[in-house]
mmCIF file of C-alpha atoms in Angstrom:
data_model
loop_
_atom_site.group_PDB
_atom_site.id
_atom_site.type_symbol
_atom_site.label_atom_id
_atom_site.label_comp_id
_atom_site.label_asym_id
_atom_site.label_seq_id
_atom_site.Cartn_x
_atom_site.Cartn_y
_atom_site.Cartn_z
ATOM 1 C CA UNK C 21 0.000 0.000 0.000
ATOM 2 C CA UNK C 22 1.367 3.408 -0.966
ATOM 3 C CA UNK C 23 1.276 6.014 1.753
ATOM 4 C CA UNK C 24 0.301 9.562 0.938
ATOM 5 C CA UNK C 25 3.088 11.955 1.914
ATOM 6 C CA UNK C 26 2.237 14.404 4.657
ATOM 7 C CA UNK C 27 3.829 17.299 2.757
ATOM 8 C CA UNK C 28 3.077 17.384 -0.957
ATOM 9 C CA UNK C 29 5.934 17.697 -3.418
ATOM 10 C CA UNK C 30 5.773 21.037 -5.216
ATOM 11 C CA UNK C 31 5.346 20.855 -9.003
ATOM 12 C CA UNK C 32 8.026 22.910 -10.728
ATOM 13 C CA UNK C 33 10.429 23.198 -13.626
ATOM 14 C CA UNK C 34 14.117 23.003 -12.793
ATOM 15 C CA UNK C 35 16.016 25.046 -15.392
ATOM 16 C CA UNK C 36 18.958 23.488 -17.214
ATOM 17 C CA UNK C 37 21.355 26.199 -16.018
ATOM 18 C CA UNK C 38 20.226 25.913 -12.385
ATOM 19 C CA UNK C 39 22.422 22.873 -11.652
ATOM 20 C CA UNK C 40 26.022 23.274 -10.527
ATOM 21 C CA UNK C 41 28.640 21.055 -12.190
ATOM 22 C CA UNK C 42 31.450 19.552 -10.097
ATOM 23 C CA UNK C 43 34.211 16.967 -10.427
ATOM 24 C CA UNK C 44 33.518 13.460 -9.171
ATOM 25 C CA UNK C 45 35.839 10.640 -10.263
ATOM 26 C CA UNK C 46 38.788 11.557 -12.519
ATOM 27 C CA UNK C 47 37.523 12.487 -15.983
ATOM 28 C CA UNK C 48 33.901 12.984 -14.930
ATOM 29 C CA UNK C 49 31.833 16.060 -14.168
ATOM 30 C CA UNK C 50 28.432 15.688 -12.511
ATOM 31 C CA UNK C 51 25.398 17.895 -11.925
ATOM 32 C CA UNK C 52 22.678 16.908 -9.474
ATOM 33 C CA UNK C 53 19.470 17.535 -11.388
ATOM 34 C CA UNK C 54 17.128 16.494 -8.579
ATOM 35 C CA UNK C 55 18.053 16.100 -4.914
ATOM 36 C CA UNK C 56 16.285 13.432 -2.887
ATOM 37 C CA UNK C 57 15.185 16.128 -0.439
ATOM 38 C CA UNK C 58 13.099 17.705 -3.223
ATOM 39 C CA UNK C 59 10.960 14.536 -3.544
ATOM 40 C CA UNK C 60 10.825 13.275 0.042
ATOM 41 C CA UNK C 61 13.773 10.935 -0.489
ATOM 42 C CA UNK C 62 12.054 8.799 -3.100
ATOM 43 C CA UNK C 63 14.772 9.172 -5.754
ATOM 44 C CA UNK C 64 17.478 11.476 -7.075
ATOM 45 C CA UNK C 65 18.759 12.283 -10.557
ATOM 46 C CA UNK C 66 22.206 13.280 -11.753
ATOM 47 C CA UNK C 67 23.691 14.147 -15.129
ATOM 48 C CA UNK C 68 27.189 12.886 -15.894
ATOM 49 C CA UNK C 69 29.629 14.079 -18.549
ATOM 50 C CA UNK C 70 32.745 11.917 -18.885
ATOM 51 C CA UNK C 71 35.877 11.943 -21.011
ATOM 52 C CA UNK C 72 36.991 8.928 -23.075
ATOM 53 C CA UNK C 73 38.477 6.266 -20.782
ATOM 54 C CA UNK C 74 36.750 7.575 -17.646
ATOM 55 C CA UNK C 75 35.630 4.580 -15.584
ATOM 56 C CA UNK C 76 34.047 3.727 -12.257
ATOM 57 C CA UNK C 77 35.353 1.021 -9.961
ATOM 58 C CA UNK C 78 33.313 -2.143 -9.612
ATOM 59 C CA UNK C 79 30.882 -1.456 -6.765
ATOM 60 C CA UNK C 80 27.442 -2.182 -5.329
ATOM 61 C CA UNK C 81 24.917 -0.298 -3.240
ATOM 62 C CA UNK C 82 21.443 -0.658 -1.768
ATOM 63 C CA UNK C 83 19.769 1.739 -4.212
ATOM 64 C CA UNK C 84 18.172 0.817 -7.522
ATOM 65 C CA UNK C 85 20.007 2.705 -10.273
ATOM 66 C CA UNK C 86 19.272 3.526 -13.893
ATOM 67 C CA UNK C 87 21.386 5.170 -16.568
ATOM 68 C CA UNK C 88 19.895 6.743 -19.666
ATOM 69 C CA UNK C 89 22.578 7.278 -22.308
ATOM 70 C CA UNK C 90 22.221 10.673 -23.988
ATOM 71 C CA UNK C 91 25.519 10.766 -25.879
ATOM 72 C CA UNK C 92 28.572 8.545 -26.312
ATOM 73 C CA UNK C 93 29.376 4.843 -26.084
ATOM 74 C CA UNK C 94 29.614 3.665 -22.466
ATOM 75 C CA UNK C 95 30.227 0.009 -21.679
ATOM 76 C CA UNK C 96 28.632 -1.409 -18.523
ATOM 77 C CA UNK C 97 29.538 -4.394 -16.414
ATOM 78 C CA UNK C 98 26.470 -5.771 -14.624
ATOM 79 C CA UNK C 99 27.402 -8.748 -12.493
ATOM 80 C CA UNK C 100 29.382 -11.046 -14.812
ATOM 81 C CA UNK C 101 27.982 -9.593 -18.046
ATOM 82 C CA UNK C 102 29.355 -6.732 -20.159
ATOM 83 C CA UNK C 103 27.124 -4.559 -22.374
ATOM 84 C CA UNK C 104 28.098 -1.957 -24.980
ATOM 85 C CA UNK C 105 25.505 0.841 -25.018
ATOM 86 C CA UNK C 106 24.750 4.000 -26.947
ATOM 87 C CA UNK C 107 22.371 6.951 -27.139
ATOM 88 C CA UNK C 108 18.814 6.033 -26.217
ATOM 89 C CA UNK C 109 19.754 2.928 -24.234
ATOM 90 C CA UNK C 110 18.511 2.536 -20.665
ATOM 91 C CA UNK C 111 20.529 0.496 -18.177
ATOM 92 C CA UNK C 112 18.687 -0.911 -15.145
ATOM 93 C CA UNK C 113 20.812 -1.909 -12.166
ATOM 94 C CA UNK C 114 18.884 -3.678 -9.398
ATOM 95 C CA UNK C 115 19.935 -2.908 -5.815
ATOM 96 C CA UNK C 116 22.963 -4.918 -4.699
ATOM 97 C CA UNK C 117 24.156 -5.737 -8.244
ATOM 98 C CA UNK C 118 27.941 -5.396 -8.709
ATOM 99 C CA UNK C 119 28.435 -2.921 -11.555
ATOM 100 C CA UNK C 120 30.790 -0.493 -13.232
ATOM 101 C CA UNK C 121 31.021 1.526 -16.445
ATOM 102 C CA UNK C 122 33.646 2.993 -18.756
ATOM 103 C CA UNK C 123 33.369 5.613 -21.467
ATOM 104 C CA UNK C 124 34.615 3.296 -24.208
ATOM 105 C CA UNK C 125 34.055 5.801 -27.007
ATOM 106 C CA UNK C 126 36.365 8.343 -28.602
ATOM 107 C CA UNK C 127 34.251 11.303 -27.532
ATOM 108 C CA UNK C 128 32.405 12.522 -24.467
ATOM 109 C CA UNK C 129 29.723 10.427 -22.801
ATOM 110 C CA UNK C 130 26.656 12.059 -21.278
ATOM 111 C CA UNK C 131 24.157 10.114 -19.158
ATOM 112 C CA UNK C 132 21.291 10.691 -16.742
ATOM 113 C CA UNK C 133 21.444 8.521 -13.629
ATOM 114 C CA UNK C 134 18.630 7.960 -11.157
ATOM 115 C CA UNK C 135 18.859 6.382 -7.716
ATOM 116 C CA UNK C 136 15.896 5.071 -5.737
ATOM 117 C CA UNK C 137 15.658 5.772 -2.961
ATOM 118 C CA UNK C 138 17.675 8.957 -3.198
ATOM 119 C CA UNK C 139 20.288 10.347 -0.866
ATOM 120 C CA UNK C 140 23.467 8.847 -2.290
ATOM 121 C CA UNK C 141 23.865 11.877 -4.589
ATOM 122 C CA UNK C 142 25.498 13.701 -1.685
ATOM 123 C CA UNK C 143 28.413 11.260 -1.908
ATOM 124 C CA UNK C 144 29.317 12.512 -5.391
ATOM 125 C CA UNK C 145 29.737 16.081 -4.160
ATOM 126 C CA UNK C 146 32.537 14.881 -1.856
ATOM 127 C CA UNK C 147 34.541 12.615 -4.229
ATOM 128 C CA UNK C 148 36.403 15.195 -6.318
ATOM 129 C CA UNK C 149 40.172 15.115 -5.870
ATOM 130 C CA UNK C 150 40.278 12.210 -3.411
ATOM 131 C CA UNK C 151 42.751 9.346 -3.933
ATOM 132 C CA UNK C 152 41.080 5.966 -4.681
ATOM 133 C CA UNK C 153 41.538 4.546 -1.175
ATOM 134 C CA UNK C 154 39.879 7.604 0.387
ATOM 135 C CA UNK C 155 37.046 7.429 -2.171
ATOM 136 C CA UNK C 156 36.353 3.821 -1.150
ATOM 137 C CA UNK C 157 36.261 4.703 2.553
ATOM 138 C CA UNK C 158 33.983 7.683 1.955
ATOM 139 C CA UNK C 159 31.668 5.628 -0.286
ATOM 140 C CA UNK C 160 31.364 2.938 2.402
ATOM 141 C CA UNK C 161 29.913 5.579 4.718
ATOM 142 C CA UNK C 162 27.088 5.996 2.202
ATOM 143 C CA UNK C 163 26.495 2.257 1.841
ATOM 144 C CA UNK C 164 28.408 1.951 -1.441
ATOM 145 C CA UNK C 165 30.961 -0.856 -1.350
ATOM 146 C CA UNK C 166 33.889 -0.783 -3.791
ATOM 147 C CA UNK C 167 34.516 -4.345 -4.991
ATOM 148 C CA UNK C 168 37.290 -3.884 -7.527
ATOM 149 C CA UNK C 169 39.273 -1.493 -9.705
ATOM 150 C CA UNK C 170 37.807 0.653 -12.496
ATOM 151 C CA UNK C 171 36.920 -1.009 -15.771
ATOM 152 C CA UNK C 172 39.528 -0.856 -18.508
ATOM 153 C CA UNK C 173 39.271 -0.881 -22.283
ATOM 154 C CA UNK C 174 40.422 -4.531 -22.142
ATOM 155 C CA UNK C 175 37.516 -5.430 -19.841
ATOM 156 C CA UNK C 176 35.004 -4.279 -22.427
ATOM 157 C CA UNK C 177 36.311 -6.807 -24.939
ATOM 158 C CA UNK C 178 35.530 -9.818 -22.726
#
């Protein structure tokens, strides 16, 4: 049964230039398009712009996650499977699934990511400039567990 929230979410338009861009992992800039606090924690949405070769470490977390590819050619690892994707593709990552991605293309990659429930977006605001071991420790505090190194171009060929 769905509960009706005690405070209604306000309908609004969030302008494209209203979001602030910041560095997350090396080679990636992120803008939080919708904070969980704006929708009573139900979900959050971020936009990512990454350079060729930018990659996330293999990790898992308790949130459901989706990626909608707007531009570029990211490759995703979902569990033991690897998928090449492109513009218009939607990637669904169930909670707890080990996953990672790499911008395997020759140009920029732009994606929209959603997390449900929201809240983990705050982690991304704190990652910029940290060495990998500090990123892993910080991520663990948000319930994100790093399981392995970032994907490589070789990993996409398997």
